[in-house]
CSV table of N, CA and C in Angstrom, one decimal:
chain,number,residue,atom,x,y,z
A,389,UNK,N,83.7,44.4,98.4
A,389,UNK,CA,83.6,45.8,98.3
A,389,UNK,C,84.8,46.3,97.5
A,390,UNK,N,84.5,47.2,96.6
A,390,UNK,CA,85.6,47.8,95.8
A,390,UNK,C,86.2,49.0,96.7
A,391,UNK,N,87.3,49.6,96.2
A,391,UNK,CA,87.9,50.7,96.9
A,391,UNK,C,87.0,51.9,97.2
A,392,UNK,N,86.2,52.3,96.1
A,392,UNK,CA,85.2,53.4,96.3
A,392,UNK,C,84.2,53.1,97.3
A,393,UNK,N,83.7,51.9,97.3
A,393,UNK,CA,82.7,51.5,98.3
A,393,UNK,C,83.3,51.5,99.7
A,394,UNK,N,84.5,51.0,99.9
A,394,UNK,CA,85.2,51.0,101.2
A,394,UNK,C,85.4,52.5,101.7
A,395,UNK,N,85.8,53.3,100.8
A,395,UNK,CA,86.1,54.7,101.1
A,395,UNK,C,84.8,55.4,101.5
A,396,UNK,N,83.7,55.1,100.8
A,396,UNK,CA,82.4,55.7,101.2
A,396,UNK,C,81.9,55.2,102.5
A,397,UNK,N,82.1,53.9,102.8
A,397,UNK,CA,81.8,53.4,104.1
A,397,UNK,C,82.6,54.0,105.2
A,398,UNK,N,83.9,54.2,105.0
A,398,UNK,CA,84.8,54.8,106.0
A,398,UNK,C,84.3,56.2,106.3
A,399,UNK,N,84.1,57.0,105.3
A,399,UNK,CA,83.7,58.4,105.5
A,399,UNK,C,82.3,58.5,106.2
A,400,UNK,N,81.4,57.5,105.9
A,400,UNK,CA,80.1,57.5,106.6
A,400,UNK,C,80.3,57.2,108.0
A,401,UNK,N,81.1,56.2,108.3
A,401,UNK,CA,81.4,55.8,109.7
A,401,UNK,C,82.0,57.0,110.5
A,402,UNK,N,83.0,57.7,109.9
A,402,UNK,CA,83.6,58.8,110.5
A,402,UNK,C,82.6,60.0,110.8
A,403,UNK,N,81.8,60.3,109.8
A,403,UNK,CA,80.8,61.3,110.0
A,403,UNK,C,79.8,61.0,111.1
A,404,UNK,N,79.3,59.8,111.0
A,404,UNK,CA,78.3,59.4,112.0
A,404,UNK,C,78.9,59.4,113.4
A,405,UNK,N,80.1,58.9,113.6
A,405,UNK,CA,80.8,59.0,114.9
A,405,UNK,C,81.1,60.4,115.3
A,406,UNK,N,81.5,61.3,114.4
A,406,UNK,CA,81.7,62.6,114.8
A,406,UNK,C,80.4,63.3,115.2
A,407,UNK,N,79.4,63.1,114.5
A,407,UNK,CA,78.1,63.8,114.9
A,407,UNK,C,77.6,63.3,116.2
A,408,UNK,N,77.8,62.0,116.5
A,408,UNK,CA,77.4,61.4,117.8
A,408,UNK,C,78.3,62.0,118.9
A,409,UNK,N,79.5,62.2,118.7
A,409,UNK,CA,80.4,62.8,119.7
A,409,UNK,C,80.1,64.2,119.9
A,410,UNK,N,79.8,65.0,118.9
A,410,UNK,CA,79.5,66.4,119.0
A,410,UNK,C,78.2,66.6,119.8
A,411,UNK,N,77.4,65.6,119.9
A,411,UNK,CA,76.2,65.7,120.8
A,411,UNK,C,76.6,65.8,122.3
A,412,UNK,N,77.8,65.3,122.6
A,412,UNK,CA,78.2,65.1,123.9
A,412,UNK,C,79.3,66.2,124.3
A,413,UNK,N,80.1,66.6,123.4
A,413,UNK,CA,81.2,67.5,123.7
A,413,UNK,C,81.6,68.4,122.5
A,414,UNK,N,82.4,69.5,122.8
A,414,UNK,CA,82.8,70.3,121.7
A,414,UNK,C,83.9,69.6,120.8
A,415,UNK,N,84.0,70.1,119.6
A,415,UNK,CA,84.9,69.5,118.6
A,415,UNK,C,86.3,69.5,119.2
A,416,UNK,N,86.7,70.6,119.9
A,416,UNK,CA,88.1,70.7,120.4
A,416,UNK,C,88.4,69.6,121.4
A,417,UNK,N,87.4,69.0,122.1
A,417,UNK,CA,87.6,68.0,123.1
A,417,UNK,C,87.6,66.6,122.5
A,418,UNK,N,87.4,66.5,121.2
A,418,UNK,CA,87.3,65.2,120.5
A,418,UNK,C,88.6,64.9,119.8
A,419,UNK,N,89.3,63.8,120.2
A,419,UNK,CA,90.6,63.5,119.6
A,419,UNK,C,90.3,62.6,118.4
A,420,UNK,N,91.3,62.6,117.5
A,420,UNK,CA,91.2,61.7,116.3
A,420,UNK,C,91.2,60.3,116.8
A,421,UNK,N,91.9,59.9,117.8
A,421,UNK,CA,91.9,58.6,118.4
A,421,UNK,C,90.5,58.2,118.8
A,422,UNK,N,89.9,59.1,119.6
A,422,UNK,CA,88.5,58.8,120.1
A,422,UNK,C,87.6,58.7,118.9
A,423,UNK,N,87.7,59.6,117.9
A,423,UNK,CA,86.8,59.5,116.8
A,423,UNK,C,87.0,58.2,116.0
A,424,UNK,N,88.2,57.8,115.7
A,424,UNK,CA,88.4,56.6,114.9
A,424,UNK,C,88.0,55.4,115.7
A,425,UNK,N,88.2,55.4,117.0
A,425,UNK,CA,87.7,54.3,117.8
A,425,UNK,C,86.2,54.1,117.8
A,426,UNK,N,85.5,55.3,117.9
A,426,UNK,CA,84.0,55.2,117.8
A,426,UNK,C,83.6,54.8,116.4
A,427,UNK,N,84.3,55.3,115.4
A,427,UNK,CA,83.9,54.9,114.0
A,427,UNK,C,84.3,53.5,113.7
A,428,UNK,N,85.1,52.9,114.5
A,428,UNK,CA,85.6,51.5,114.3
A,428,UNK,C,86.4,51.4,113.0
A,429,UNK,N,87.3,52.4,112.8
A,429,UNK,CA,88.2,52.5,111.7
A,429,UNK,C,89.6,52.8,112.2
A,430,UNK,N,90.6,52.6,111.4
A,430,UNK,CA,92.0,53.0,111.8
A,430,UNK,C,92.3,54.4,111.6
A,431,UNK,N,93.3,54.9,112.3
A,431,UNK,CA,93.7,56.3,112.2
A,431,UNK,C,94.2,56.6,110.7
A,432,UNK,N,94.8,55.6,110.1
A,432,UNK,CA,95.3,55.8,108.8
A,432,UNK,C,94.2,56.1,107.8
A,433,UNK,N,93.0,55.4,108.0
A,433,UNK,CA,91.8,55.7,107.2
A,433,UNK,C,91.4,57.1,107.4
A,434,UNK,N,91.4,57.6,108.6
A,434,UNK,CA,91.0,59.0,108.8
A,434,UNK,C,91.9,59.9,108.0
A,435,UNK,N,93.3,59.8,108.2
A,435,UNK,CA,94.2,60.7,107.6
A,435,UNK,C,94.3,60.5,106.1
A,436,UNK,N,93.8,59.4,105.6
A,436,UNK,CA,93.8,59.2,104.1
A,436,UNK,C,92.7,60.1,103.5
A,437,UNK,N,91.7,60.4,104.3
A,437,UNK,CA,90.5,61.1,103.8
A,437,UNK,C,90.4,62.6,104.3
A,438,UNK,N,91.0,62.9,105.4
A,438,UNK,CA,90.9,64.2,106.0
A,438,UNK,C,92.2,64.7,106.6
A,439,UNK,N,92.3,66.0,106.6
A,439,UNK,CA,93.5,66.6,107.3
A,439,UNK,C,93.1,66.9,108.8
A,440,UNK,N,91.9,67.2,109.0
A,440,UNK,CA,91.4,67.5,110.4
A,440,UNK,C,89.9,67.2,110.5
A,441,UNK,N,89.4,67.4,111.7
A,441,UNK,CA,88.0,67.0,112.0
A,441,UNK,C,87.1,68.0,111.3
A,442,UNK,N,87.4,69.2,111.2
A,442,UNK,CA,86.6,70.2,110.5
A,442,UNK,C,86.3,69.8,109.0
A,443,UNK,N,87.3,69.2,108.4
A,443,UNK,CA,87.1,68.8,107.0
A,443,UNK,C,85.9,67.8,106.8
A,444,UNK,N,85.7,67.0,107.9
A,444,UNK,CA,84.5,66.1,107.8
A,444,UNK,C,83.2,66.9,107.7
A,445,UNK,N,83.1,67.9,108.5
A,445,UNK,CA,81.9,68.7,108.5
A,445,UNK,C,81.7,69.5,107.3
A,446,UNK,N,82.9,70.1,106.8
A,446,UNK,CA,82.9,70.8,105.5
A,446,UNK,C,82.4,69.9,104.3
A,447,UNK,N,83.0,68.7,104.3
A,447,UNK,CA,82.6,67.8,103.2
A,447,UNK,C,81.2,67.5,103.2
A,448,UNK,N,80.6,67.3,104.4
A,448,UNK,CA,79.2,66.9,104.5
A,448,UNK,C,78.3,68.1,104.1
A,449,UNK,N,78.7,69.3,104.6
A,449,UNK,CA,78.0,70.5,104.2
A,449,UNK,C,78.0,70.7,102.7
A,450,UNK,N,79.1,70.6,102.1
A,450,UNK,CA,79.2,70.7,100.6
A,450,UNK,C,78.4,69.6,99.9
A,451,UNK,N,78.5,68.4,100.4
A,451,UNK,CA,77.7,67.3,99.8
A,451,UNK,C,76.2,67.6,99.9
A,452,UNK,N,75.8,68.1,101.0
A,452,UNK,CA,74.3,68.3,101.1
A,452,UNK,C,73.9,69.4,100.2
A,453,UNK,N,74.6,70.5,100.1
A,453,UNK,CA,74.2,71.7,99.3
A,453,UNK,C,74.2,71.2,97.8
A,454,UNK,N,75.1,70.4,97.4
A,454,UNK,CA,75.1,69.9,96.1
A,454,UNK,C,73.9,69.0,95.8
A,455,UNK,N,73.6,68.2,96.8
A,455,UNK,CA,72.4,67.3,96.7
A,455,UNK,C,71.2,68.1,96.5
A,456,UNK,N,71.1,69.2,97.3
A,456,UNK,CA,69.9,70.1,97.2
A,456,UNK,C,69.9,70.7,95.8
A,457,UNK,N,71.0,71.2,95.3
A,457,UNK,CA,71.1,71.7,94.0
A,457,UNK,C,70.7,70.8,92.9
A,458,UNK,N,71.1,69.5,93.0
A,458,UNK,CA,70.7,68.5,92.0
A,458,UNK,C,69.1,68.3,92.1
A,459,UNK,N,68.6,68.2,93.3
A,459,UNK,CA,67.2,68.0,93.4
A,459,UNK,C,66.4,69.2,92.9
A,460,UNK,N,66.9,70.4,93.2
A,460,UNK,CA,66.2,71.6,92.8
A,460,UNK,C,66.2,71.7,91.2
A,461,UNK,N,67.4,71.5,90.6
A,461,UNK,CA,67.5,71.6,89.2
A,461,UNK,C,66.8,70.5,88.4
A,462,UNK,N,66.6,69.4,89.0
A,462,UNK,CA,65.9,68.3,88.3
A,462,UNK,C,64.4,68.3,88.5
A,463,UNK,N,63.9,69.1,89.4
A,463,UNK,CA,62.5,69.2,89.7
A,463,UNK,C,61.9,70.1,88.6
A,464,UNK,N,61.0,69.6,87.8
A,464,UNK,CA,60.4,70.4,86.8
A,464,UNK,C,59.5,71.5,87.3
A,465,UNK,N,59.1,71.4,88.6
A,465,UNK,CA,58.3,72.4,89.2
A,465,UNK,C,59.1,73.6,89.9
A,466,UNK,N,60.4,73.5,89.8
A,466,UNK,CA,61.3,74.5,90.4
A,466,UNK,C,61.2,75.8,89.6
A,467,UNK,N,61.0,76.9,90.4
A,467,UNK,CA,61.0,78.2,89.8
A,467,UNK,C,61.9,79.1,90.7
A,468,UNK,N,62.2,80.3,90.2
A,468,UNK,CA,63.0,81.2,91.0
A,468,UNK,C,62.3,81.5,92.4
A,469,UNK,N,61.0,81.5,92.3
A,469,UNK,CA,60.2,81.8,93.6
A,469,UNK,C,60.3,80.6,94.5
A,470,UNK,N,60.5,79.4,94.1
A,470,UNK,CA,60.6,78.3,94.9
A,470,UNK,C,62.0,78.0,95.5
A,471,UNK,N,63.0,78.7,95.0
A,471,UNK,CA,64.3,78.5,95.5
A,471,UNK,C,64.5,78.6,97.0
A,472,UNK,N,64.1,79.7,97.5
A,472,UNK,CA,64.2,80.0,98.9
A,472,UNK,C,63.5,78.9,99.8
A,473,UNK,N,62.2,78.7,99.5
A,473,UNK,CA,61.5,77.7,100.3
A,473,UNK,C,62.1,76.3,100.2
A,474,UNK,N,62.6,76.0,99.0
A,474,UNK,CA,63.2,74.7,98.7
A,474,UNK,C,64.4,74.5,99.5
A,475,UNK,N,65.3,75.5,99.6
A,475,UNK,CA,66.5,75.4,100.3
A,475,UNK,C,66.2,75.2,101.8
A,476,UNK,N,65.3,76.0,102.4
A,476,UNK,CA,65.0,75.9,103.8
A,476,UNK,C,64.4,74.6,104.1
A,477,UNK,N,63.5,74.1,103.2
A,477,UNK,CA,62.9,72.8,103.5
A,477,UNK,C,63.9,71.7,103.4
A,478,UNK,N,64.9,71.8,102.6
A,478,UNK,CA,66.0,70.8,102.5
A,478,UNK,C,66.8,70.8,103.8
A,479,UNK,N,67.2,72.0,104.3
A,479,UNK,CA,67.9,72.1,105.5
A,479,UNK,C,67.1,71.5,106.7
A,480,UNK,N,65.8,71.7,106.6
A,480,UNK,CA,64.9,71.2,107.7
A,480,UNK,C,64.9,69.6,107.6
A,481,UNK,N,64.9,69.1,106.4
A,481,UNK,CA,64.9,67.6,106.2
A,481,UNK,C,66.2,67.1,106.8
A,482,UNK,N,67.3,67.9,106.9
A,482,UNK,CA,68.6,67.5,107.4
A,482,UNK,C,68.9,68.2,108.7
A,483,UNK,N,67.8,68.4,109.4
A,483,UNK,CA,67.9,69.2,110.7
A,483,UNK,C,69.0,68.7,111.7
A,484,UNK,N,69.1,67.4,111.8
A,484,UNK,CA,70.1,66.8,112.7
A,484,UNK,C,71.5,67.4,112.4
A,485,UNK,N,71.9,67.3,111.2
A,485,UNK,CA,73.3,67.7,110.9
A,485,UNK,C,73.4,69.2,111.1
A,486,UNK,N,72.5,70.0,110.7
A,486,UNK,CA,72.6,71.5,110.8
A,486,UNK,C,72.5,71.9,112.2
A,487,UNK,N,71.6,71.3,113.0
A,487,UNK,CA,71.5,71.6,114.4
A,487,UNK,C,72.8,71.3,115.2
A,488,UNK,N,73.3,70.1,114.9
A,488,UNK,CA,74.6,69.7,115.6
A,488,UNK,C,75.7,70.7,115.2
A,489,UNK,N,75.8,71.1,113.9
A,489,UNK,CA,76.8,72.0,113.4
A,489,UNK,C,76.7,73.3,114.2
A,490,UNK,N,75.5,73.9,114.3
A,490,UNK,CA,75.3,75.1,115.0
A,490,UNK,C,75.6,75.0,116.5
A,491,UNK,N,75.0,74.0,117.1
A,491,UNK,CA,75.3,73.8,118.5
A,491,UNK,C,76.7,73.6,118.9
A,492,UNK,N,77.5,73.1,117.9
A,492,UNK,CA,78.9,72.8,118.1
A,492,UNK,C,79.8,74.1,117.8
A,493,UNK,N,79.1,75.2,117.5
A,493,UNK,CA,79.8,76.4,117.2
A,493,UNK,C,80.5,76.4,115.9
A,494,UNK,N,80.0,75.6,115.0
A,494,UNK,CA,80.6,75.4,113.7
A,494,UNK,C,79.7,75.9,112.5
A,495,UNK,N,78.9,76.9,112.8
A,495,UNK,CA,78.0,77.4,111.8
A,495,UNK,C,78.7,78.2,110.7
A,496,UNK,N,80.0,78.5,111.0
A,496,UNK,CA,80.8,79.2,109.9
A,496,UNK,C,81.0,78.3,108.7
A,497,UNK,N,80.9,77.0,108.9
A,497,UNK,CA,81.0,76.0,107.8
A,497,UNK,C,79.8,76.1,106.9
A,498,UNK,N,78.6,76.3,107.5
A,498,UNK,CA,77.4,76.6,106.8
A,498,UNK,C,77.5,77.8,106.0
A,499,UNK,N,78.0,78.9,106.6
A,499,UNK,CA,78.2,80.2,105.9
A,499,UNK,C,79.2,80.0,104.7
A,500,UNK,N,80.3,79.3,104.9
A,500,UNK,CA,81.2,79.1,103.8
A,500,UNK,C,80.6,78.4,102.7
A,501,UNK,N,79.8,77.4,103.0
A,501,UNK,CA,79.1,76.6,101.9
A,501,UNK,C,78.1,77.5,101.1
A,502,UNK,N,77.4,78.3,101.8
A,502,UNK,CA,76.4,79.2,101.2
A,502,UNK,C,77.2,80.2,100.3
A,503,UNK,N,78.2,80.8,100.8
A,503,UNK,CA,79.0,81.8,100.0
A,503,UNK,C,79.6,81.1,98.8
A,504,UNK,N,80.2,79.9,98.9
A,504,UNK,CA,80.8,79.3,97.8
A,504,UNK,C,79.8,78.9,96.8
A,505,UNK,N,78.6,78.5,97.2
A,505,UNK,CA,77.5,78.1,96.3
A,505,UNK,C,77.0,79.3,95.5
A,506,UNK,N,77.0,80.5,96.1
A,506,UNK,CA,76.5,81.7,95.4
A,506,UNK,C,77.6,82.2,94.4
A,507,UNK,N,78.8,81.8,94.6
A,507,UNK,CA,79.9,82.1,93.7
A,507,UNK,C,80.2,83.6,93.5
A,508,UNK,N,80.7,84.2,94.5
A,508,UNK,CA,81.1,85.6,94.4
A,508,UNK,C,82.5,85.6,93.9
A,509,UNK,N,82.7,86.1,92.7
A,509,UNK,CA,84.0,86.1,92.0
A,509,UNK,C,84.7,87.5,92.0
A,510,UNK,N,86.0,87.6,92.1
A,510,UNK,CA,86.7,88.9,92.1
A,510,UNK,C,86.5,89.7,90.8
A,511,UNK,N,86.3,88.9,89.7
A,511,UNK,CA,86.2,89.6,88.4
A,511,UNK,C,84.8,90.1,88.1
A,512,UNK,N,83.8,89.9,89.0
A,512,UNK,CA,82.5,90.3,88.9
A,512,UNK,C,82.4,91.9,89.0
A,513,UNK,N,81.4,92.5,88.3
A,513,UNK,CA,81.2,93.9,88.6
A,513,UNK,C,80.8,94.1,90.0
A,514,UNK,N,81.2,95.2,90.6
A,514,UNK,CA,81.0,95.4,92.0
A,514,UNK,C,79.5,95.2,92.4
A,515,UNK,N,78.6,95.8,91.7
A,515,UNK,CA,77.2,95.7,92.1
A,515,UNK,C,76.7,94.2,92.2
A,516,UNK,N,77.1,93.4,91.2
A,516,UNK,CA,76.8,92.0,91.2
A,516,UNK,C,77.4,91.3,92.4
A,517,UNK,N,78.6,91.6,92.7
A,517,UNK,CA,79.3,90.9,93.9
A,517,UNK,C,78.7,91.4,95.2
A,518,UNK,N,78.3,92.7,95.3
A,518,UNK,CA,77.7,93.2,96.5
A,518,UNK,C,76.3,92.6,96.7
A,519,UNK,N,75.5,92.4,95.6
A,519,UNK,CA,74.2,91.8,95.7
A,519,UNK,C,74.3,90.4,96.1
A,520,UNK,N,75.2,89.6,95.5
A,520,UNK,CA,75.4,88.2,95.8
A,520,UNK,C,75.8,88.1,97.3
A,521,UNK,N,76.7,89.0,97.7
A,521,UNK,CA,77.1,88.9,99.1
A,521,UNK,C,76.0,89.2,100.1
A,522,UNK,N,75.2,90.2,99.7
A,522,UNK,CA,74.0,90.6,100.5
A,522,UNK,C,73.1,89.4,100.7
A,523,UNK,N,72.8,88.7,99.6
A,523,UNK,CA,71.9,87.5,99.7
A,523,UNK,C,72.6,86.3,100.4
A,524,UNK,N,73.8,86.1,100.2
A,524,UNK,CA,74.5,85.0,100.9
A,524,UNK,C,74.5,85.2,102.4
A,525,UNK,N,74.9,86.4,102.8
A,525,UNK,CA,74.9,86.6,104.3
A,525,UNK,C,73.5,86.7,104.9
A,526,UNK,N,72.6,87.2,104.1
A,526,UNK,CA,71.2,87.3,104.5
A,526,UNK,C,70.6,85.9,104.7
A,527,UNK,N,70.8,85.1,103.7
A,527,UNK,CA,70.3,83.7,103.8
A,527,UNK,C,70.9,83.0,105.0
A,528,UNK,N,72.2,83.2,105.2
A,528,UNK,CA,72.9,82.6,106.3
A,528,UNK,C,72.3,83.1,107.7
A,529,UNK,N,72.1,84.4,107.8
A,529,UNK,CA,71.6,85.0,109.0
A,529,UNK,C,70.2,84.4,109.3
A,530,UNK,N,69.3,84.4,108.3
A,530,UNK,CA,68.0,83.8,108.5
A,530,UNK,C,68.1,82.4,108.9
A,531,UNK,N,68.9,81.6,108.2
A,531,UNK,CA,69.1,80.2,108.5
A,531,UNK,C,69.6,79.9,109.9
A,532,UNK,N,70.6,80.7,110.3
A,532,UNK,CA,71.1,80.5,111.6
A,532,UNK,C,70.1,80.8,112.7
A,533,UNK,N,69.4,81.9,112.6
A,533,UNK,CA,68.4,82.2,113.6
A,533,UNK,C,67.3,81.2,113.6
A,534,UNK,N,66.9,80.8,112.4
A,534,UNK,CA,65.8,79.8,112.3
A,534,UNK,C,66.2,78.4,112.9
A,535,UNK,N,67.5,78.0,112.7
A,535,UNK,CA,68.0,76.8,113.3
A,535,UNK,C,68.0,76.9,114.9
A,536,UNK,N,68.4,78.1,115.4
A,536,UNK,CA,68.5,78.3,116.8
A,536,UNK,C,67.1,78.3,117.4
A,537,UNK,N,66.1,78.7,116.6
A,537,UNK,CA,64.7,78.7,117.1
A,537,UNK,C,64.0,77.4,116.9
A,538,UNK,N,64.7,76.4,116.4
A,538,UNK,CA,64.1,75.0,116.3
A,538,UNK,C,63.5,74.7,114.9
A,539,UNK,N,63.8,75.5,113.9
A,539,UNK,CA,63.3,75.2,112.6
A,539,UNK,C,61.8,75.0,112.5
A,540,UNK,N,61.1,75.9,113.2
A,540,UNK,CA,59.6,75.8,113.3
A,540,UNK,C,58.9,75.9,112.0
A,541,UNK,N,59.3,76.9,111.2
A,541,UNK,CA,58.5,77.3,110.0
A,541,UNK,C,59.0,76.4,108.8
A,542,UNK,N,58.1,76.2,107.9
A,542,UNK,CA,58.4,75.5,106.6
A,542,UNK,C,59.1,76.6,105.7
A,543,UNK,N,59.6,76.1,104.6
A,543,UNK,CA,60.2,77.0,103.6
A,543,UNK,C,59.2,78.1,103.1
A,544,UNK,N,57.9,77.6,102.9
A,544,UNK,CA,56.9,78.5,102.4
A,544,UNK,C,56.5,79.6,103.5
A,545,UNK,N,56.5,79.1,104.7
A,545,UNK,CA,56.2,80.1,105.8
A,545,UNK,C,57.3,81.1,106.0
A,546,UNK,N,58.6,80.7,105.8
A,546,UNK,CA,59.7,81.6,105.8
A,546,UNK,C,59.6,82.6,104.7
A,547,UNK,N,59.3,82.1,103.5
A,547,UNK,CA,59.1,83.0,102.3
A,547,UNK,C,58.0,84.0,102.6
A,548,UNK,N,56.9,83.6,103.2
A,548,UNK,CA,55.9,84.6,103.6
A,548,UNK,C,56.4,85.6,104.6
A,549,UNK,N,57.2,85.1,105.6
A,549,UNK,CA,57.7,86.1,106.6
A,549,UNK,C,58.7,87.1,105.9
A,550,UNK,N,59.5,86.6,105.0
A,550,UNK,CA,60.4,87.4,104.3
A,550,UNK,C,59.6,88.5,103.5
A,551,UNK,N,58.6,88.1,102.8
A,551,UNK,CA,57.8,89.0,102.0
A,551,UNK,C,57.1,90.0,103.0
A,552,UNK,N,56.7,89.6,104.1
A,552,UNK,CA,56.1,90.5,105.1
A,552,UNK,C,57.2,91.5,105.6
A,553,UNK,N,58.4,91.0,105.9
A,553,UNK,CA,59.4,91.9,106.3
A,553,UNK,C,59.8,92.9,105.2
A,554,UNK,N,59.8,92.4,104.0
A,554,UNK,CA,60.2,93.3,102.8
A,554,UNK,C,59.1,94.3,102.6
A,555,UNK,N,57.8,93.9,102.8
A,555,UNK,CA,56.7,94.8,102.6
A,555,UNK,C,56.7,95.9,103.7
A,556,UNK,N,57.1,95.5,104.9
A,556,UNK,CA,57.2,96.4,106.0
A,556,UNK,C,58.3,97.4,105.8
A,557,UNK,N,59.4,97.0,105.2
A,557,UNK,CA,60.5,98.0,104.9
A,557,UNK,C,60.1,98.9,103.8
A,558,UNK,N,59.3,98.4,102.8
A,558,UNK,CA,58.8,99.3,101.7
A,558,UNK,C,57.9,100.4,102.3
A,559,UNK,N,57.0,100.0,103.2
A,559,UNK,CA,56.0,100.9,103.8
A,559,UNK,C,56.8,101.9,104.6
A,560,UNK,N,57.8,101.6,105.3
A,560,UNK,CA,58.6,102.5,106.1
A,560,UNK,C,59.3,103.6,105.2
A,561,UNK,N,59.7,103.1,104.0
A,561,UNK,CA,60.3,104.0,103.0
A,561,UNK,C,59.3,105.0,102.5
A,562,UNK,N,58.0,104.6,102.4
A,562,UNK,CA,57.0,105.5,101.9
A,562,UNK,C,56.6,106.5,102.9
A,563,UNK,N,56.8,106.2,104.2
A,563,UNK,CA,56.4,107.1,105.2
A,563,UNK,C,57.4,108.3,105.4
A,564,UNK,N,58.6,108.1,104.9
A,564,UNK,CA,59.7,109.1,105.1
A,564,UNK,C,59.7,110.2,104.1
């Protein structure tokens, strides 16, 4: 194994061990010693890769959203209309990670990933920044509630629910 392969192996071991431990107890109750013991790696390997336990979850969340982005961009059938369902279906395919993240009270990592992916920049015109912020927090809110409810709907079903909600708001606006 070369160094890159070893490092990938170590990170995978750490992530798997942390996710297993998070099924049993909160992150604050998991020590680095317990984590490295479960991962069957040395503490030095942990600190070579991470500053803290949260970094493991942030790295995986970022890795997953980038993976989704690559899949979405490389799919010739991707359209702006398929973005929302595609994202939710991807999260559903990785339900174990996202469910553990939410159950561990770490959904803020999910939110940070979504916000950084949408790329709200200080130099943007206000309207653009506000709209991107609206969508980022809206997607996060839908996603969080959807995860809490067991990820029952597919991406297309969620898109239909969103359209229904949007249509309902338009009709309320007409009535006033």
